[in-house]
mmCIF file of C-alpha atoms in Angstrom:
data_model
loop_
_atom_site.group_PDB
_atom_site.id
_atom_site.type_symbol
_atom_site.label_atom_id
_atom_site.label_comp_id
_atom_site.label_asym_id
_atom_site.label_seq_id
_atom_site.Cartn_x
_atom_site.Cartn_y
_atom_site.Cartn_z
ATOM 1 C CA UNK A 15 0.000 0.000 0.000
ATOM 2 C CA UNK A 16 1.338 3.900 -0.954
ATOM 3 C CA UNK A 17 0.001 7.206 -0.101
ATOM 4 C CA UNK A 18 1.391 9.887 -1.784
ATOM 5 C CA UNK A 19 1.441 13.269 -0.509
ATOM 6 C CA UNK A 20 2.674 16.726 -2.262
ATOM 7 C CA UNK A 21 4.475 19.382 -0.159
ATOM 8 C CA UNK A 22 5.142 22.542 -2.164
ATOM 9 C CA UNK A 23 7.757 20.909 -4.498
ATOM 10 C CA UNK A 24 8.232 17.464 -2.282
ATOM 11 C CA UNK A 25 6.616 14.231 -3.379
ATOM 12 C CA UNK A 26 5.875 12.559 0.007
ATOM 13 C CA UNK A 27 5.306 8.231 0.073
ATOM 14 C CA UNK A 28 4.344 6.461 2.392
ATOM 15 C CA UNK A 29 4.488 2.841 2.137
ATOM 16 C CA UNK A 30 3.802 -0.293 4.371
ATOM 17 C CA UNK A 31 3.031 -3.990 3.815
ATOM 18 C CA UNK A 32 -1.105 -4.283 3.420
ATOM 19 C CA UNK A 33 -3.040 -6.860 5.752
ATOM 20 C CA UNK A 34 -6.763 -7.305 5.192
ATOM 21 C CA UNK A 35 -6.906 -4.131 3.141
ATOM 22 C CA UNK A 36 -4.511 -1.945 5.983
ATOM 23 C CA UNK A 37 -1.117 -0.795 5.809
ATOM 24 C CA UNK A 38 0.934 -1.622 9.198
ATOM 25 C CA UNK A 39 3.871 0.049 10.243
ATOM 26 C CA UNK A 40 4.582 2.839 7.560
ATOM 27 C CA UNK A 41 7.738 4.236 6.177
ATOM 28 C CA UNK A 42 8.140 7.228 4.557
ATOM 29 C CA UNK A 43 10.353 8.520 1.136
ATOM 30 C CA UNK A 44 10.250 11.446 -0.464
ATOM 31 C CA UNK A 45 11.468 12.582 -4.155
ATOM 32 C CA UNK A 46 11.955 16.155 -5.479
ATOM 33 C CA UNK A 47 14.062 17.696 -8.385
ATOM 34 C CA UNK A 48 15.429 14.095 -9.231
ATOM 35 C CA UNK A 49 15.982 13.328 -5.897
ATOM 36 C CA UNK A 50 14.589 10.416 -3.467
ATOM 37 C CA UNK A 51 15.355 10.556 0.173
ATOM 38 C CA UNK A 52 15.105 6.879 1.282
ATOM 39 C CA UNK A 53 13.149 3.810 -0.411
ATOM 40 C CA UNK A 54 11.110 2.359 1.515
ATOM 41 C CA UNK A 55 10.592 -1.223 2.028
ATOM 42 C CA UNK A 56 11.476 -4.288 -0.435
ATOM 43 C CA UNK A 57 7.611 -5.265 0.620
ATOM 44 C CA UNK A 58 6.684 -2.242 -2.233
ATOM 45 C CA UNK A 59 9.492 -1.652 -3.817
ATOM 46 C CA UNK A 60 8.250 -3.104 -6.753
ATOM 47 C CA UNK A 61 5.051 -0.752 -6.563
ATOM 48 C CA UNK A 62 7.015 2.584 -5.449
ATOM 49 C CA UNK A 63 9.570 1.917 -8.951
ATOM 50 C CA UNK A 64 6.127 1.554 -10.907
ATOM 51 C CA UNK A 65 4.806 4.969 -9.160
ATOM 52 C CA UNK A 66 7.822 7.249 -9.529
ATOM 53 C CA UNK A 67 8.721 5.128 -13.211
ATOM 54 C CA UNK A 68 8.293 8.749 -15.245
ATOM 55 C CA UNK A 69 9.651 11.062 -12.655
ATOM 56 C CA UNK A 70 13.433 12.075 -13.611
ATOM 57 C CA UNK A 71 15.400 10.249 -11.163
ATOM 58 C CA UNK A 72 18.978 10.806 -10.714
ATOM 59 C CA UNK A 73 20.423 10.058 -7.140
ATOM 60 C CA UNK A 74 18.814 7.960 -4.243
ATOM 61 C CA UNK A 75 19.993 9.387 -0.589
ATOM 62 C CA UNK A 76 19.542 6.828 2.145
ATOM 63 C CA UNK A 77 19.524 7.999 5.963
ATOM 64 C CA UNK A 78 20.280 4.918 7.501
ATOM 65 C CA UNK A 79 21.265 1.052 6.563
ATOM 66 C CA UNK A 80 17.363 -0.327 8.303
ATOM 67 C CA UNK A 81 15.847 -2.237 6.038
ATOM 68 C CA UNK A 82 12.572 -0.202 5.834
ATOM 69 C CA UNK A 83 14.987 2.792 4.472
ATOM 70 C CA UNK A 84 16.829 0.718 1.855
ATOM 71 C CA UNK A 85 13.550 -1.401 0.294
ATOM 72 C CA UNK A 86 13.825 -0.414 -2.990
ATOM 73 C CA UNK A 87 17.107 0.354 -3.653
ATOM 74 C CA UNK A 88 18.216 -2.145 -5.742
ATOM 75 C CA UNK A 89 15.123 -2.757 -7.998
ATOM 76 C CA UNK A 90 15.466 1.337 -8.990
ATOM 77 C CA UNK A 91 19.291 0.497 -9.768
ATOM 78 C CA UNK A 92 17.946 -2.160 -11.309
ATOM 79 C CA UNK A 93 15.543 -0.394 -13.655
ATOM 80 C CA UNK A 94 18.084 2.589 -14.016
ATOM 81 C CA UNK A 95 21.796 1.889 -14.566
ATOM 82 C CA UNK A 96 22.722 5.250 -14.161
ATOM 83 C CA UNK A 97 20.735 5.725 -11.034
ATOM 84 C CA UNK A 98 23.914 6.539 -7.561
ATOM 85 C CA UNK A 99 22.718 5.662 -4.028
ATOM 86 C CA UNK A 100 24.434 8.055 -1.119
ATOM 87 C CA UNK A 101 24.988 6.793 2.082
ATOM 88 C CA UNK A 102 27.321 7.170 4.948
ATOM 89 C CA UNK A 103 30.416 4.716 4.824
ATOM 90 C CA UNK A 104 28.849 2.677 7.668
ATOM 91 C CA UNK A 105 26.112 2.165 5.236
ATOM 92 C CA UNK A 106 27.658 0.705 2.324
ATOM 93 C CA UNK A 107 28.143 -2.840 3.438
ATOM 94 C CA UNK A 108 24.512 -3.491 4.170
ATOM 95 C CA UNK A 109 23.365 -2.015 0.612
ATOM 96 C CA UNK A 110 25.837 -4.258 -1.127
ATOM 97 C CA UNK A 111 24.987 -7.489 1.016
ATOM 98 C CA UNK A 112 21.925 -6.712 3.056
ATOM 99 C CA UNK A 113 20.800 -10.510 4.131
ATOM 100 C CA UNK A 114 24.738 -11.171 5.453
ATOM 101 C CA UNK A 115 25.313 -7.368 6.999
ATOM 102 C CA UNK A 116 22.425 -7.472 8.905
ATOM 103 C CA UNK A 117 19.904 -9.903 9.568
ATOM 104 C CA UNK A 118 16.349 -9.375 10.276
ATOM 105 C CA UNK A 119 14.422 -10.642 13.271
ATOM 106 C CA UNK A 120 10.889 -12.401 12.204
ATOM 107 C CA UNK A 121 8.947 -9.042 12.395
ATOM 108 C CA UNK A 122 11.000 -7.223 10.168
ATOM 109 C CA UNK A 123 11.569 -9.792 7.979
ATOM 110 C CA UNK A 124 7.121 -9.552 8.335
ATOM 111 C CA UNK A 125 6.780 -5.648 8.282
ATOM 112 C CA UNK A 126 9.376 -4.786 6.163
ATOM 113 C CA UNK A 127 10.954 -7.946 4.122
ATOM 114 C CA UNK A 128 14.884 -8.049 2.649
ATOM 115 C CA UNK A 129 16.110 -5.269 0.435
ATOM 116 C CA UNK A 130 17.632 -6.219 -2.958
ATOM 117 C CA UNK A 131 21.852 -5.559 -2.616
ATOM 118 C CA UNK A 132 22.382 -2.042 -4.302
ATOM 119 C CA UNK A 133 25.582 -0.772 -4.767
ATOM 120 C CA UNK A 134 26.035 2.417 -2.763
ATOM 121 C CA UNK A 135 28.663 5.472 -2.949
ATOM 122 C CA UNK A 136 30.244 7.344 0.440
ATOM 123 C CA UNK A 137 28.528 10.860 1.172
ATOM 124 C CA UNK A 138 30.054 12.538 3.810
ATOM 125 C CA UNK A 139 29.088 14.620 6.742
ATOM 126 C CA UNK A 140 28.931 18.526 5.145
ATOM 127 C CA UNK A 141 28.603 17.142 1.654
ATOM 128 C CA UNK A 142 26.470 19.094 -0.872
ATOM 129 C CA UNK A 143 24.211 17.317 -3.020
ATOM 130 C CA UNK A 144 23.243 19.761 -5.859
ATOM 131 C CA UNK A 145 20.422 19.165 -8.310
ATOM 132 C CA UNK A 146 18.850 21.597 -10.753
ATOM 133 C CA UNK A 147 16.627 23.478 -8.474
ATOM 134 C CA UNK A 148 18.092 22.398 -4.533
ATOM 135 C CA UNK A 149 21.007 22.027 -2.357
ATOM 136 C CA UNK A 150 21.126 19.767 0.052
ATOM 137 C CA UNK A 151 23.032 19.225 2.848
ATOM 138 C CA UNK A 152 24.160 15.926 4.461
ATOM 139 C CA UNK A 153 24.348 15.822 8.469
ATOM 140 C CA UNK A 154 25.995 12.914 10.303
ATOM 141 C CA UNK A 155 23.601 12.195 12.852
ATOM 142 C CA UNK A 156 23.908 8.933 14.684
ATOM 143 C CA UNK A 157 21.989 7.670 17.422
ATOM 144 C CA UNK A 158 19.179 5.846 15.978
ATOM 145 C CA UNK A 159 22.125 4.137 14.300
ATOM 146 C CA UNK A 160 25.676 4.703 13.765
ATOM 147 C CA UNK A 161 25.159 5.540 9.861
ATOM 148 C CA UNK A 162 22.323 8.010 10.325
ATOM 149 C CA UNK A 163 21.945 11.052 8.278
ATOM 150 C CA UNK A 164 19.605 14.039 7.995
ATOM 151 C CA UNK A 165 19.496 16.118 4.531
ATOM 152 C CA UNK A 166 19.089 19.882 4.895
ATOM 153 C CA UNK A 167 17.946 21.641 1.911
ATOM 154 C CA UNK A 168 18.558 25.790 3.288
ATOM 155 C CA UNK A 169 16.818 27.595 0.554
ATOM 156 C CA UNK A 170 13.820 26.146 1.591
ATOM 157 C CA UNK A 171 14.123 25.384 5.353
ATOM 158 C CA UNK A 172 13.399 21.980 4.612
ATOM 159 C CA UNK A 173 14.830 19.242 6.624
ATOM 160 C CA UNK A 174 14.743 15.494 6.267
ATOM 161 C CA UNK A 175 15.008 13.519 9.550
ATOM 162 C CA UNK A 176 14.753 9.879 8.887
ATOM 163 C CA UNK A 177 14.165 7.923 12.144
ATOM 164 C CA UNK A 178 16.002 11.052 14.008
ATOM 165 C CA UNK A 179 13.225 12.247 14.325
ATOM 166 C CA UNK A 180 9.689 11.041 14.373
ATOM 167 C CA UNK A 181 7.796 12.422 17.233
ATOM 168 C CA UNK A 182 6.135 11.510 20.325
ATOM 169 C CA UNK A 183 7.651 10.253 23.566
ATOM 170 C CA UNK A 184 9.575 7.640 23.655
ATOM 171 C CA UNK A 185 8.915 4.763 26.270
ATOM 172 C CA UNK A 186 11.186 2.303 24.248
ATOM 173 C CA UNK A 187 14.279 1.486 22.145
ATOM 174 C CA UNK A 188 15.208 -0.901 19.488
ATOM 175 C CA UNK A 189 18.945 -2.754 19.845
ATOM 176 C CA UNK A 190 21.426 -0.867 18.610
ATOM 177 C CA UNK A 191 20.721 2.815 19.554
ATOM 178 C CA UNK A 192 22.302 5.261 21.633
ATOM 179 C CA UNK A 193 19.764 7.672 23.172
ATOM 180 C CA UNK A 194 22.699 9.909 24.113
ATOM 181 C CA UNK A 195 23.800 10.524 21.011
ATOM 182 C CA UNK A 196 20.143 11.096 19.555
ATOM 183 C CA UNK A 197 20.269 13.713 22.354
ATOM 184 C CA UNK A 198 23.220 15.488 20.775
ATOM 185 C CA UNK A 199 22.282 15.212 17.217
ATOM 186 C CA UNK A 200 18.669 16.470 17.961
ATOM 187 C CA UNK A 201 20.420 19.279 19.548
ATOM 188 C CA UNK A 202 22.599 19.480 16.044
ATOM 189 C CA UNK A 203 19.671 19.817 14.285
ATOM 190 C CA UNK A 204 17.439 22.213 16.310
ATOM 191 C CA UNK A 205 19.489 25.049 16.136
ATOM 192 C CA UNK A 206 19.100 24.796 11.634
ATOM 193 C CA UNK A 207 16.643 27.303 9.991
ATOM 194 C CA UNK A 208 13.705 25.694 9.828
ATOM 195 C CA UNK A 209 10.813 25.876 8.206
ATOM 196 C CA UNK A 210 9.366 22.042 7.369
ATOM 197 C CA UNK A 211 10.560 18.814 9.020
ATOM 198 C CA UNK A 212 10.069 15.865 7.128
ATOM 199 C CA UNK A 213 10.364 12.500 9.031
ATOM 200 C CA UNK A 214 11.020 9.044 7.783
ATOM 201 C CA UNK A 215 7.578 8.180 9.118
ATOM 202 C CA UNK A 216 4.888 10.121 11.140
ATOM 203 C CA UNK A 217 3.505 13.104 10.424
ATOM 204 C CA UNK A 218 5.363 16.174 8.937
ATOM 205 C CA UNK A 219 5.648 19.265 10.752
ATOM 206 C CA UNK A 220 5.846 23.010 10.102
ATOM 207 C CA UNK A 221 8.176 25.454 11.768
ATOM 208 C CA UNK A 222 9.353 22.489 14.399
ATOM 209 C CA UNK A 223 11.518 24.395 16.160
ATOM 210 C CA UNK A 224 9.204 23.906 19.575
ATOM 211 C CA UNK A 225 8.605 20.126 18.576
ATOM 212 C CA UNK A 226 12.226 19.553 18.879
ATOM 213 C CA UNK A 227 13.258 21.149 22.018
ATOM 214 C CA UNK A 228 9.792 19.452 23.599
ATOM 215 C CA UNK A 229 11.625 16.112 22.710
ATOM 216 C CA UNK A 230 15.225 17.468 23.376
ATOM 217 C CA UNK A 231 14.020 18.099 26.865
ATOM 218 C CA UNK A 232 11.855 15.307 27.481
ATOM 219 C CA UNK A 233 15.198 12.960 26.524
ATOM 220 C CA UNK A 234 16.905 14.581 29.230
ATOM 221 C CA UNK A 235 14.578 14.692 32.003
ATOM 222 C CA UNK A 236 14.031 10.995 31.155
ATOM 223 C CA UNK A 237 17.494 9.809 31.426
ATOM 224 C CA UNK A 238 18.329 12.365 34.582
ATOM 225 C CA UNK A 239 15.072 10.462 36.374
ATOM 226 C CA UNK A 240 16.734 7.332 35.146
ATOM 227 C CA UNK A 241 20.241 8.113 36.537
ATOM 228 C CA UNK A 242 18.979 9.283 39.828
ATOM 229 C CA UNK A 243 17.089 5.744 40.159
ATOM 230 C CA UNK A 244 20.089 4.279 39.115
ATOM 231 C CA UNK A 245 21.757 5.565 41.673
ATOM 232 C CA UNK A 246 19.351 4.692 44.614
ATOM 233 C CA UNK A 247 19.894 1.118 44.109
ATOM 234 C CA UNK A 248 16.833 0.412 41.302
ATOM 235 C CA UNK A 249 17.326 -2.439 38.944
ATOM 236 C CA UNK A 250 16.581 -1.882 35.307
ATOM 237 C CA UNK A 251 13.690 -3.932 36.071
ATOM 238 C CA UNK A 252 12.670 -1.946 38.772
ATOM 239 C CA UNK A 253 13.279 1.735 36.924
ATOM 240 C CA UNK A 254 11.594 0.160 33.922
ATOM 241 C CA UNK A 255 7.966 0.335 35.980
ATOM 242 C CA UNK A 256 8.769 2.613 37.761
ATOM 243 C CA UNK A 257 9.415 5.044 34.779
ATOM 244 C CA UNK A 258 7.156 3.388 31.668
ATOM 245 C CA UNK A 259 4.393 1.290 33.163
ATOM 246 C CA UNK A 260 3.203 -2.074 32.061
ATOM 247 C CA UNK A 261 4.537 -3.582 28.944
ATOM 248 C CA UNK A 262 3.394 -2.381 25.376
ATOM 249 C CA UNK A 263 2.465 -4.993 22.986
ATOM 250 C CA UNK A 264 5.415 -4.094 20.237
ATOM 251 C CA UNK A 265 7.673 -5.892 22.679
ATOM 252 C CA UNK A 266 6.102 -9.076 22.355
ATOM 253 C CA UNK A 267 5.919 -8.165 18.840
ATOM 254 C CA UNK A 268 9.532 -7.792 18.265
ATOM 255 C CA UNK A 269 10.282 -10.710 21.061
ATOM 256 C CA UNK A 270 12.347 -8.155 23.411
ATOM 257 C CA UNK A 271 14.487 -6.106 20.243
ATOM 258 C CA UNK A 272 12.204 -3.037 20.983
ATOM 259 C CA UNK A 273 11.482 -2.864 24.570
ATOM 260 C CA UNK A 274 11.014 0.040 27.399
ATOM 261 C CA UNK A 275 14.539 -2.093 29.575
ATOM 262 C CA UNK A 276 16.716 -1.194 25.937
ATOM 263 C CA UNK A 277 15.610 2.410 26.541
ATOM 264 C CA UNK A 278 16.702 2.110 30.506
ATOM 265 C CA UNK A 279 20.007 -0.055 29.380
ATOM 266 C CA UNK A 280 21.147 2.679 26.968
ATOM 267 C CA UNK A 281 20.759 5.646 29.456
ATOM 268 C CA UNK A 282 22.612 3.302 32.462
ATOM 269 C CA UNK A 283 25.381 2.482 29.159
ATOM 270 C CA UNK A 284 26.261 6.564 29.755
ATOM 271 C CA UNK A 285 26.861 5.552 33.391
ATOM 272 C CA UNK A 286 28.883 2.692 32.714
ATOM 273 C CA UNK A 287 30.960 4.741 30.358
ATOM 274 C CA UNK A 288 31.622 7.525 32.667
ATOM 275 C CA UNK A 289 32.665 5.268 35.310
ATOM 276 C CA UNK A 290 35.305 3.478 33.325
ATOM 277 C CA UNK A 291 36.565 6.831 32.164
ATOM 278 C CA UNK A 292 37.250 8.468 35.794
ATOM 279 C CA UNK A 293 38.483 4.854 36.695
ATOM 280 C CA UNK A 294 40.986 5.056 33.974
ATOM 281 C CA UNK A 295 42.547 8.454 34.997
ATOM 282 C CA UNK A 296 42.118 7.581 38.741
ATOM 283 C CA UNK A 297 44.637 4.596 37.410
#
């Protein structure tokens, strides 16, 4: 299933995998001026190339390696030799061999299905990416993963968050992230000009400026209360009620990958970190 959605020059679509007639568990591309920011998921790839198959096409930017970013990748490269992916360095080895770089627990392999290998080309943090009309910006922003990008195009205000950004508050966290470092690269990409934030799923926002600090700040009063628990003696186990309530059904979805302890484990891994630091120097 897509939805497509137009934004004042952006081509917004979002795509998930249908089940009796409804789409679960969107994700979101976007094409302008030759450009597509992310691909979806190999689930409708096949339908996203036959959408976009007479829109000028000329460079694919990927934010991140997840297979629900990467979906379609190959089948466009496929269809048009001439067609480069971006993507941070990190990045590159899952485009080229996505089943052997990083498998896929049963629900992804459900929601979101394995990406076709592409082959992919470095971008780097600061690059420009010009096309007729645009310039975009890339932004090395990891957290949600350690290949993450955000696009900036400054003309227009416009910026392109991937899974940076995608509201709401967060009561869990999928394996892998850092929640300190989405801290810092949120607070990277507050202070841009601003006028449109664009998400890799969710809703898109106008002037987000407020939206942003809201979820700057509630990051760090979240991780503070969890420290100070911490500290008192509480187990993760313990903090985890304490802090989020009962269980939410996505973790027995995702059998304990996305869970409310990986969100309590990766604020207590800043803890951990700072203790073997001043034990280090105190050696």
């Amino acid at each position: 299933m897509l939805k497509i959605t137009q934004f004042d020059g952006v081509t917004r679509i979002d795509s998930a995998r249908t089940v009796a007639g409804r789409g679960y568990y969107w994700t979101t591309a976007y094409l302008m001026d030759g450009l597509l920011i992310d691909t979806g998921c190999a689930h409708t790839a096949t339908r996203l190339a036959e959408i976009i198959q007479n829109e000028d096409l000329a460079c694919i930017v990927n934010t991140h390696s997840h297979e629900d970013h990467i979906g379609a990748n190959g089948i466009l490269q496929d269809q048009r030799k001439d067609v480069k992916v971006l993507a941070h360095p990190l990045a590159l080895p899952v485009l080229a061999q996505p089943r052997e770089a990083q498998p896929l627990q049963l629900y992804r392999r459900a929601f979101w299905g394995w990406p076709k290998s592409s082959h992919g080309q470095p971008v780097q943090d600061g690059e420009l990416i010009n096309t007729q009309n645009h310039c975009f910006q890339v932004i090395y922003t990891p957290g949600h993963s350690p290949d993450h990008l955000c696009i900036h195009e400054q003309k227009h205000g416009w910026l392109f968050t991937g899974d940076l950004f995608v509201g709401g508050r967060d009561r869990a966290l999928v394996v892998g992230c850092d929640i300190w470092q989405v801290i810092a690269s949120l607070k990277q990409i507050a202070v841009l000009p601003l006028t449109r934030l664009f998400p890799g799923c969710a809703r898109t926002r106008d002037n987000p400026r407020e939206d942003l600090t809201a979820k700057i700040e509630f990051l760090e009063e979240t991780g503070e209360r969890v420290l100070e628990l911490h500290n008192k003696g509480l187990s993760i186990n313990a903090i985890t009620r304490t802090l989020f309530g009962k269980p939410m059904l996505i973790e027995f979805i995702t059998l304990g990958h996305f869970t409310r302890r990986n969100l309590v484990r990766s604020y207590l891994a800043y803890a951990d970190r700072q203790k073997r630091e001043t034990a280090t120097i105190q050696i």
